[in-house]
Short mmCIF file of C-alpha atoms and ligand atoms in Angstrom, two decimals:
data_model
loop_
_atom_site.label_atom_id
_atom_site.label_comp_id
_atom_site.label_asym_id
_atom_site.label_seq_id
_atom_site.Cartn_x
_atom_site.Cartn_y
_atom_site.Cartn_z
CA UNK O 1 15.99 112.26 129.74
CA UNK O 2 12.69 110.59 130.42
CA UNK O 3 11.95 109.65 134.07
CA UNK O 4 11.37 105.87 134.51
CA UNK O 5 9.08 106.56 137.40
CA UNK O 6 5.56 106.82 136.47
CA UNK O 7 3.73 109.79 137.88
CA UNK O 8 0.06 108.96 137.47
CA UNK O 9 -2.25 108.92 140.49
CA UNK O 10 -1.12 106.31 143.09
CA UNK O 11 -3.00 103.00 143.07
CA UNK O 12 -4.63 102.11 146.31
CA UNK O 13 -4.29 99.00 148.33
CA UNK O 14 -7.08 97.11 146.37
CA UNK O 15 -5.63 98.37 142.96
CA UNK O 16 -2.05 96.99 144.00
CA UNK O 17 -3.74 93.78 144.80
CA UNK O 18 -5.89 93.46 141.93
CA UNK O 19 -3.05 94.04 139.47
CA UNK O 20 -0.92 91.21 141.24
CA UNK O 21 -2.58 87.84 140.84
CA UNK O 22 0.23 85.94 142.72
CA UNK O 23 -0.73 87.95 145.74
CA UNK O 24 -3.98 87.19 147.58
CA UNK O 25 -5.63 88.67 150.71
CA UNK O 26 -7.25 86.15 152.95
CA UNK O 27 -9.51 87.28 155.77
CA UNK O 28 -7.72 85.21 158.61
CA UNK O 29 -4.24 84.53 157.23
CA UNK O 30 -3.68 88.05 155.67
CA UNK O 31 -1.45 88.55 152.65
CA UNK O 32 -0.33 85.53 150.84
CA UNK O 33 1.98 84.86 148.01
CA UNK O 34 1.00 82.03 145.89
CA UNK O 35 -1.39 80.79 148.52
CA UNK O 36 1.29 80.83 151.47
CA UNK O 37 0.73 83.53 154.28
CA UNK O 38 3.55 85.99 154.69
CA UNK O 39 2.89 85.88 158.41
CA UNK O 40 3.67 82.23 158.54
CA UNK O 41 7.07 83.02 156.80
CA UNK O 42 7.75 85.97 159.14
CA UNK O 43 6.83 83.77 162.15
CA UNK O 44 9.37 81.31 161.09
CA UNK O 45 12.15 83.35 159.96
CA UNK O 46 11.74 86.85 161.24
CA UNK O 47 11.90 90.12 159.33
CA UNK O 48 13.35 91.75 157.13
CA UNK O 49 12.96 88.78 154.93
CA UNK O 50 12.79 88.41 151.03
CA UNK O 51 10.23 86.13 149.72
CA UNK O 52 10.28 84.72 146.27
CA UNK O 53 7.50 83.03 144.50
CA UNK O 54 8.59 79.93 142.37
CA UNK O 55 5.45 79.53 140.39
CA UNK O 56 5.45 83.20 139.36
CA UNK O 57 9.17 82.97 138.20
CA UNK O 58 8.17 79.88 136.05
CA UNK O 59 5.06 81.53 134.80
CA UNK O 60 6.87 84.71 133.56
CA UNK O 61 9.63 82.40 131.92
CA UNK O 62 6.93 80.43 130.17
CA UNK O 63 5.10 83.70 129.13
CA UNK O 64 8.16 85.11 127.45
CA UNK O 65 9.19 81.63 125.87
CA UNK O 66 5.53 81.12 124.51
CA UNK O 67 5.43 84.77 123.06
CA UNK O 68 8.42 83.89 120.84
CA UNK O 69 6.88 80.37 119.92
CA UNK O 70 3.69 82.09 118.95
CA UNK O 71 5.79 84.17 116.46
CA UNK O 72 7.61 81.14 115.30
CA UNK O 73 10.81 82.72 116.52
CA UNK O 74 13.36 80.39 118.00
CA UNK O 75 14.86 82.34 120.98
CA UNK O 76 17.76 81.45 123.44
CA UNK O 77 16.87 83.16 126.77
CA UNK O 78 19.85 83.83 129.05
CA UNK O 79 18.90 84.75 132.44
CA UNK O 80 20.58 88.02 133.66
CA UNK O 81 22.11 86.69 136.78
CA UNK O 82 22.61 90.29 138.06
CA UNK O 83 18.91 91.00 138.80
CA UNK O 84 18.92 88.09 141.42
CA UNK O 85 21.72 85.78 141.77
CA UNK O 86 20.31 83.37 144.22
CA UNK O 87 21.45 79.85 143.59
CA UNK O 88 17.93 78.65 144.10
CA UNK O 89 16.73 81.02 141.35
CA UNK O 90 19.53 80.28 138.94
CA UNK O 91 18.67 76.68 139.37
CA UNK O 92 14.83 77.36 138.82
CA UNK O 93 15.74 78.98 135.40
CA UNK O 94 18.34 76.33 134.26
CA UNK O 95 15.38 73.75 134.92
CA UNK O 96 13.23 75.82 132.57
CA UNK O 97 15.86 75.71 129.91
CA UNK O 98 17.54 78.98 130.32
CA UNK O 99 21.37 79.78 130.01
CA UNK O 100 22.64 82.67 131.91
CA UNK O 101 24.16 86.08 131.18
CA UNK O 102 26.84 87.04 133.65
CA UNK O 103 28.99 90.27 134.27
CA UNK O 104 31.75 89.10 136.56
CA UNK O 105 33.64 85.89 137.43
CA UNK O 106 31.59 85.71 140.74
CA UNK O 107 28.44 85.38 138.68
CA UNK O 108 30.00 82.96 136.25
CA UNK O 109 31.03 80.76 139.10
CA UNK O 110 27.53 81.12 140.78
CA UNK O 111 25.92 80.20 137.57
CA UNK O 112 28.03 76.92 137.07
CA UNK O 113 27.66 76.26 140.66
CA UNK O 114 23.83 76.12 140.13
CA UNK O 115 24.27 73.71 137.21
CA UNK O 116 24.37 75.98 134.22
CA UNK O 117 26.81 74.56 131.69
CA UNK O 118 29.62 77.16 130.86
CA UNK O 119 28.60 76.46 127.20
CA UNK O 120 25.20 78.12 127.98
CA UNK O 121 26.76 81.30 129.69
CA UNK O 122 27.35 84.50 127.98
CA UNK O 123 29.85 87.03 129.71
CA UNK O 124 28.72 90.82 129.23
CA UNK O 125 30.25 93.87 130.71
CA UNK O 126 32.64 96.74 129.88
CA UNK O 127 35.53 95.79 132.10
CA UNK O 128 36.48 91.95 132.39
CA UNK O 129 39.88 91.56 134.10
CA UNK O 130 42.48 89.23 132.62
CA UNK O 131 42.06 86.73 135.49
CA UNK O 132 38.30 86.73 134.97
CA UNK O 133 38.67 86.11 131.33
CA UNK O 134 41.21 83.44 131.96
CA UNK O 135 38.87 81.41 134.39
CA UNK O 136 35.97 81.78 132.03
CA UNK O 137 37.75 80.73 129.00
CA UNK O 138 39.49 77.88 130.94
CA UNK O 139 35.89 76.61 131.81
CA UNK O 140 34.71 76.76 128.25
CA UNK O 141 32.44 79.86 128.39
CA UNK O 142 30.11 79.76 125.49
CA UNK O 143 30.21 83.50 124.44
CA UNK O 144 31.84 86.81 125.35
CA UNK O 145 30.11 90.08 124.50
CA UNK O 146 33.02 92.51 123.87
CA UNK O 147 32.82 96.06 124.46
CA UNK O 148 35.87 97.57 123.08
CA UNK O 149 38.81 97.03 120.49
CA UNK O 150 41.16 96.72 123.63
CA UNK O 151 39.23 93.87 124.97
CA UNK O 152 39.30 91.89 121.66
CA UNK O 153 43.21 92.09 121.62
CA UNK O 154 43.22 91.07 125.37
CA UNK O 155 40.89 87.96 124.80
CA UNK O 156 42.99 86.97 121.74
CA UNK O 157 46.26 86.87 123.85
CA UNK O 158 44.52 85.00 126.80
CA UNK O 159 42.86 82.55 124.57
CA UNK O 160 46.03 81.78 122.67
CA UNK O 161 47.87 81.18 125.88
CA UNK O 162 45.12 78.69 127.02
CA UNK O 163 44.92 77.10 123.47
CA UNK O 164 41.26 77.78 123.13
CA UNK O 165 39.06 79.90 120.72
CA UNK O 166 36.72 82.34 122.37
CA UNK O 167 33.40 83.17 120.64
CA UNK O 168 32.90 86.80 120.74
CA UNK O 169 29.91 89.08 119.84
CA UNK O 170 30.69 92.85 119.31
CA UNK O 171 28.18 94.94 121.69
CA UNK O 172 27.12 97.48 119.38
CA UNK O 173 26.11 101.01 120.87
CA UNK O 174 23.08 101.80 118.79
CA UNK O 175 22.78 105.43 120.12
CA UNK O 176 19.04 105.07 120.80
CA UNK O 177 17.26 106.47 123.76
CA UNK O 178 15.69 103.79 125.79
CA UNK O 179 13.42 106.43 127.45
CA UNK O 180 14.31 105.09 130.91
CA UNK O 181 15.96 106.50 134.00
CA UNK O 182 19.29 108.03 133.23
CA UNK O 183 21.23 105.72 135.66
CA UNK O 184 19.91 102.68 133.90
CA UNK O 185 20.12 103.73 130.15
CA UNK O 186 22.95 102.15 128.24
CA UNK O 187 22.55 102.47 124.47
CA UNK O 188 23.30 106.19 124.13
CA UNK O 189 26.60 107.21 122.41
CA UNK O 190 27.56 109.12 125.64
CA UNK O 191 27.19 105.96 127.87
CA UNK O 192 30.30 103.95 128.63
CA UNK O 193 28.75 100.90 126.95
CA UNK O 194 29.45 99.15 123.64
CA UNK O 195 31.10 99.95 120.53
CA UNK O 196 29.83 102.70 118.24
CA UNK O 197 28.23 101.48 115.05
CA UNK O 198 30.82 103.21 112.82
CA UNK O 199 33.67 101.24 114.59
CA UNK O 200 32.15 97.87 114.29
CA UNK O 201 33.09 96.89 110.71
CA UNK O 202 36.89 97.33 111.13
CA UNK O 203 36.87 95.72 114.54
CA UNK O 204 34.78 92.80 113.21
CA UNK O 205 37.19 92.30 110.46
CA UNK O 206 40.18 92.58 112.71
CA UNK O 207 38.72 90.07 115.03
CA UNK O 208 38.12 87.71 112.27
CA UNK O 209 41.78 87.60 111.34
CA UNK O 210 42.94 87.48 114.95
CA UNK O 211 43.92 84.11 116.40
CA UNK O 212 42.22 82.69 119.47
CA UNK O 213 38.95 84.45 118.77
CA UNK O 214 36.02 83.91 116.55
CA UNK O 215 33.70 86.70 115.94
CA UNK O 216 30.32 85.22 115.90
CA UNK O 217 27.95 88.14 115.86
CA UNK O 218 26.59 91.27 117.39
CA UNK O 219 25.09 91.96 120.91
CA UNK O 220 23.10 94.77 122.03
CA UNK O 221 21.54 96.10 125.42
CA UNK O 222 20.01 99.47 125.38
CA UNK O 223 18.82 99.85 128.99
CA UNK O 224 16.65 98.49 131.64
CA UNK O 225 12.98 99.10 132.72
CA UNK O 226 12.11 99.77 129.24
CA UNK O 227 8.21 100.16 128.79
CA UNK O 228 7.88 100.71 125.07
CA UNK O 229 8.78 98.44 122.10
CA UNK O 230 9.87 101.35 120.00
CA UNK O 231 13.34 101.87 121.36
CA UNK O 232 13.94 98.20 120.74
CA UNK O 233 12.54 98.39 117.15
CA UNK O 234 14.84 101.24 116.43
CA UNK O 235 17.98 99.44 117.93
CA UNK O 236 17.23 96.06 116.44
CA UNK O 237 16.93 97.63 112.95
CA UNK O 238 20.26 99.10 113.20
CA UNK O 239 21.64 95.77 114.43
CA UNK O 240 19.97 93.99 111.48
CA UNK O 241 21.45 96.50 109.13
CA UNK O 242 24.99 95.96 110.71
CA UNK O 243 24.85 92.17 110.22
CA UNK O 244 23.71 92.59 106.50
CA UNK O 245 26.53 95.12 106.02
CA UNK O 246 29.11 92.84 107.65
CA UNK O 247 27.98 89.94 105.53
CA UNK O 248 28.19 92.09 102.35
CA UNK O 249 31.79 92.63 103.28
CA UNK O 250 32.22 88.85 103.35
CA UNK O 251 32.19 88.53 107.34
CA UNK O 252 30.32 85.57 108.85
CA UNK O 253 27.60 86.49 111.27
CA UNK O 254 25.79 83.87 113.11
CA UNK O 255 24.47 85.38 116.32
CA UNK O 256 22.33 88.34 117.36
CA UNK O 257 22.08 89.01 121.05
CA UNK O 258 19.17 91.39 121.93
CA UNK O 259 20.07 91.96 125.47
CA UNK O 260 17.31 92.46 128.19
CA UNK O 261 15.66 95.50 129.58
CA UNK O 262 11.93 94.58 129.45
CA UNK O 263 10.12 96.78 131.93
CA UNK O 264 7.67 95.53 134.50
CA UNK O 265 4.76 97.63 136.16
CA UNK O 266 5.69 98.99 139.63
CA UNK O 267 2.93 101.62 140.13
CA UNK O 268 0.24 101.13 137.50
CA UNK O 269 2.00 101.64 134.28
CA UNK O 270 1.72 98.53 132.16
CA UNK O 271 4.84 96.43 131.88
CA UNK O 272 6.34 95.67 128.47
CA UNK O 273 4.16 93.14 126.72
CA UNK O 274 6.17 90.10 125.87
CA UNK O 275 3.97 89.28 122.73
CA UNK O 276 4.47 92.87 121.38
CA UNK O 277 8.10 92.51 122.00
CA UNK O 278 8.44 89.16 120.25
CA UNK O 279 6.31 90.58 117.37
CA UNK O 280 8.97 93.41 116.94
CA UNK O 281 11.69 90.95 117.00
CA UNK O 282 10.20 88.82 114.46
CA UNK O 283 9.52 91.72 112.09
CA UNK O 284 13.04 93.21 112.44
CA UNK O 285 14.88 89.69 112.21
CA UNK O 286 12.61 88.01 109.53
CA UNK O 287 14.96 86.34 107.07
CA UNK O 288 18.08 87.41 108.86
CA UNK O 289 19.13 83.89 109.59
CA UNK O 290 20.93 84.34 112.91
CA UNK O 291 20.72 82.59 116.19
CA UNK O 292 18.58 84.87 118.47
CA UNK O 293 19.64 85.23 122.05
CA UNK O 294 18.39 87.61 124.87
CA UNK O 295 19.15 88.48 128.45
CA UNK O 296 16.14 89.49 130.49
CA UNK O 297 16.59 89.88 134.27
CA UNK O 298 13.91 92.08 135.91
CA UNK O 299 11.03 90.77 133.69
CA UNK O 300 11.54 87.36 135.02
CA UNK O 301 12.09 87.91 138.69
CA UNK O 302 11.05 91.41 139.63
CA UNK O 303 7.17 90.72 140.17
CA UNK O 304 8.13 87.43 141.97
CA UNK O 305 9.69 88.97 145.00
CA UNK O 306 8.68 90.75 148.16
CA UNK O 307 10.55 92.42 150.93
CA UNK O 308 8.64 91.85 154.07
CA UNK O 309 9.42 94.15 157.15
CA UNK O 310 7.97 94.97 160.48
CA UNK O 311 6.98 98.45 161.86
CA UNK O 312 9.33 99.37 164.71
CA UNK O 313 7.35 102.44 165.68
CA UNK O 314 4.92 104.80 164.08
CA UNK O 315 6.41 108.29 164.90
CA UNK O 316 4.19 111.33 164.90
CA UNK O 317 6.36 114.33 164.16
CA UNK O 318 4.11 116.97 162.38
CA UNK O 319 3.54 114.10 159.91
CA UNK O 320 3.44 110.18 160.28
CA UNK O 321 6.46 108.18 160.01
CA UNK O 322 6.19 104.50 159.72
CA UNK O 323 9.76 103.33 160.77
CA UNK O 324 10.53 99.83 159.63
CA UNK O 325 13.00 97.22 160.49
CA UNK O 326 14.02 97.07 156.69
CA UNK O 327 15.93 99.67 155.22
CA UNK O 328 17.80 101.11 152.11
CA UNK O 329 20.63 98.66 152.81
CA UNK O 330 18.10 95.96 151.81
CA UNK O 331 16.15 97.65 149.06
CA UNK O 332 18.35 100.34 147.35
CA UNK O 333 16.10 101.22 144.57
CA UNK O 334 14.03 103.97 146.02
CA UNK O 335 17.09 105.71 147.41
CA UNK O 336 19.08 105.29 144.26
CA UNK O 337 16.64 105.87 141.51
CA UNK O 338 13.58 107.42 143.23
CA UNK O 339 11.86 104.03 142.40
CA UNK O 340 8.36 103.50 143.38
CA UNK O 341 7.56 100.31 145.09
CA UNK O 342 3.98 99.30 146.24
CA UNK O 343 3.62 98.76 149.91
CA UNK O 344 0.91 96.42 151.37
CA UNK O 345 0.13 95.51 154.97
CA UNK O 346 0.28 91.92 155.62
CA UNK O 347 -2.28 91.77 158.43
CA UNK O 348 -6.03 91.45 157.10
CA UNK O 349 -7.38 93.90 159.67
CA UNK O 350 -5.55 96.86 158.39
CA UNK O 351 -7.67 96.61 155.09
CA UNK O 352 -10.80 97.70 157.01
CA UNK O 353 -9.26 100.93 158.38
CA UNK O 354 -9.09 104.36 156.80
CA UNK O 355 -5.76 105.36 155.18
CA UNK O 356 -3.81 108.63 155.75
CA UNK O 357 -0.48 109.66 154.37
CA UNK O 358 2.64 108.32 155.90
CA UNK O 359 6.43 108.41 155.09
CA UNK O 360 7.58 104.80 154.98
CA UNK O 361 11.36 104.78 156.26
CA UNK O 362 14.07 102.66 157.37
CA UNK O 363 16.16 103.10 160.62
CA UNK O 364 19.43 103.94 158.82
CA UNK O 365 21.07 107.36 159.38
CA UNK O 366 20.53 108.79 155.93
CA UNK O 367 17.69 110.93 154.64
CA UNK O 368 17.79 108.83 151.64
CA UNK O 369 16.63 105.84 153.65
CA UNK O 370 12.98 106.35 152.71
CA UNK O 371 10.95 103.85 150.76
CA UNK O 372 7.75 105.95 150.05
CA UNK O 373 6.66 109.42 150.89
CA UNK O 374 3.01 110.43 151.77
CA UNK O 375 1.79 107.10 151.15
CA UNK O 376 -1.73 106.23 151.80
CA UNK O 377 -1.72 103.58 154.58
CA UNK O 378 -3.74 102.55 157.58
CA UNK O 379 -2.53 102.97 161.17
CA UNK O 380 0.10 100.36 161.64
CA UNK O 381 1.00 99.52 165.16
CA UNK O 382 4.54 98.26 166.17
CA UNK O 383 5.02 94.65 165.07
CA UNK O 384 2.78 95.16 162.14
CA UNK O 385 4.21 93.55 159.09
CA UNK O 386 4.23 95.12 155.55
CA UNK O 387 5.34 93.86 152.12
CA UNK O 388 7.31 95.94 149.68
CA UNK O 389 6.25 94.91 146.30
CA UNK O 390 8.02 93.96 143.12
CA UNK O 391 11.36 93.56 144.95
CA UNK O 392 12.39 90.31 143.23
CA UNK O 393 14.92 92.14 140.76
CA UNK O 394 17.79 94.29 141.88
CA UNK O 395 16.82 93.97 145.50
CA UNK O 396 18.84 91.38 147.53
CA UNK O 397 21.73 91.78 144.97
CA UNK O 398 22.09 95.33 145.77
CA UNK O 399 22.00 95.07 149.49
CA UNK O 400 24.74 96.02 151.81
CA UNK O 401 25.70 95.67 155.38
CA UNK O 402 25.54 99.63 155.95
CA UNK O 403 25.06 100.59 159.49
CA UNK O 404 26.30 97.00 160.53
CA UNK O 405 23.06 95.51 159.48
CA UNK O 406 23.26 91.84 158.81
CA UNK O 407 22.02 90.50 155.48
CA UNK O 408 18.35 89.53 155.56
CA UNK O 409 17.04 85.95 155.14
CA UNK O 410 15.36 84.70 152.07
CA UNK O 411 12.62 82.20 151.43
CA UNK O 412 11.33 80.66 148.37
CA UNK O 413 7.68 79.60 148.27
CA UNK O 414 6.81 76.78 145.94
CA UNK O 415 3.94 74.30 145.55
CA UNK O 416 1.89 75.77 148.67
CA UNK O 417 4.96 75.50 151.05
CA UNK O 418 8.05 77.65 151.78
CA UNK O 419 11.72 76.97 152.31
CA UNK O 420 14.60 78.99 153.78
CA UNK O 421 16.94 79.77 150.99
CA UNK O 422 19.35 82.23 152.70
CA UNK O 423 20.01 82.14 156.42
CA UNK O 424 19.77 85.54 158.11
CA UNK O 425 23.46 86.54 158.55
CA UNK O 426 24.68 86.31 162.25
CA UNK O 427 25.75 89.54 163.57
CA UNK O 428 29.24 88.28 164.39
CA UNK O 429 29.64 87.19 160.75
CA UNK O 430 30.00 90.91 159.86
CA UNK O 431 33.35 91.12 161.33
CA UNK O 432 34.45 87.64 160.86
CA UNK O 433 36.69 88.39 157.80
CA UNK O 434 38.38 91.40 159.56
CA UNK O 435 41.90 91.24 160.84
CA UNK O 436 43.09 93.53 163.63
CA UNK O 437 46.50 94.86 162.80
CA UNK O 438 49.31 93.50 165.21
CA UNK O 439 50.47 96.11 167.67
N1 LLP T 501 22.18 92.35 129.96
C1 LLP T 501 23.12 93.53 130.14
C2 LLP T 501 24.41 93.57 129.32
C3 LLP T 501 22.68 94.29 131.25
O1 LLP T 501 23.70 95.23 131.55
C4 LLP T 501 21.57 94.20 131.95
C5 LLP T 501 21.21 95.05 133.14
C6 LLP T 501 20.73 93.20 131.75
C7 LLP T 501 21.11 92.17 130.47
C8 LLP T 501 19.25 92.70 132.29
O2 LLP T 501 18.45 93.83 132.11
P1 LLP T 501 17.06 93.75 132.61
O3 LLP T 501 16.23 92.76 131.81
O4 LLP T 501 17.02 93.26 134.06
O5 LLP T 501 16.41 95.03 132.64
N2 LLP T 501 19.89 98.26 139.27
C9 LLP T 501 18.90 98.83 138.28
C10 LLP T 501 18.97 98.26 136.87
C11 LLP T 501 20.45 97.86 136.40
C12 LLP T 501 20.23 97.18 135.12
C13 LLP T 501 21.81 96.82 134.72
N3 LLP T 501 21.99 96.01 133.55
C14 LLP T 501 17.45 98.82 138.88
O6 LLP T 501 17.38 98.41 140.14
O7 LLP T 501 16.62 99.25 138.14
#
């Protein structure tokens, strides 16, 4: 299995900055996101704090939309809520014209709370409970991507009880290696996701006959952080072939949902190019006559987010450890996937100083609580701030309160200003839902 983590030479501080136009270094103000000094945000709201750039998210959405427009391919973009489920961000993508892709009733209700119409929501996932399906169907969800024969029967029963008809797409597992990290690949036969190609025709025919459901098409999602168009081409060719053979068998197929997974550059690997992706989609779906949908998450939000932390102390113990006030409970990706995230000092002065290797760690009592090993960084004294880059996707959503650490605040940068969009959790809120047993 390929490793999703690029292993080339590490980019230095200047390389990291140069590759990220939303970030700028100002001689006085230090590191800025979309022109707003991170120091001003940290002064106002403390650290650790998530910072998201609205213009960057809008620009990435536009780049994807325009790439399809340039190919003449009408594409319905459903933002994958799991990447970053903040109401402010769901609202931002809704304003750009996106629908939503959800995997739980919590995500569904979040998306509707942010104003996304139920009709524009797709419900994916390998295990949706009866009560979740009931709520979603009762609210008029647009489409459910089904992952098993058992689920088709379940949805039919619930929809009949509610007197509604559920639009369902069968998620086909194309058995294609997405060439990404084993923990985030989903399109191999061994993965728990989707329905094997050979089982699709019979299940599609069964669904076409069942009351309460309407089989509208085929869905796919082969994995995440995919950096090459080739696995997509292979998977989508199999999807297109399936659609043609279903039609030959007399079935009606209106929809092809292409999933998400478009990778971004974390180290200095180039991210997936939206134009190259759109060209593959056009080539493979030309003349197919289906409504095309997709469910990107990381591509839209990953590069737009930072986690800003402060150095608690610089520990010298044979090697240098930079101990931050941010930890794996905020950003889990390095601990969980050995993911590489760029780290930049926020203060301008640090950029003048020589760098030496340091392990950048959090204060949690786990050896896995480490953001970077032997990273070339300048001397950073207690109180110095640093930014962990490309943390907009699968950052805050995967955070926990481990070690009784309250949830960090979040700030949205927009139009040269910034606003708090999540209050830092009060420590007492950590136990406010707990009930002491009566004695
Ligand atoms: N659609 C489905 C059915 C999915 O399962 C996913 C992601 C997406 C869309 C969006 O994928 P994206 O465009 O964001 O790659 N926590 C991991 C990533 C897990 C992805 C899970 N599924 C990480 O931090 O890398």
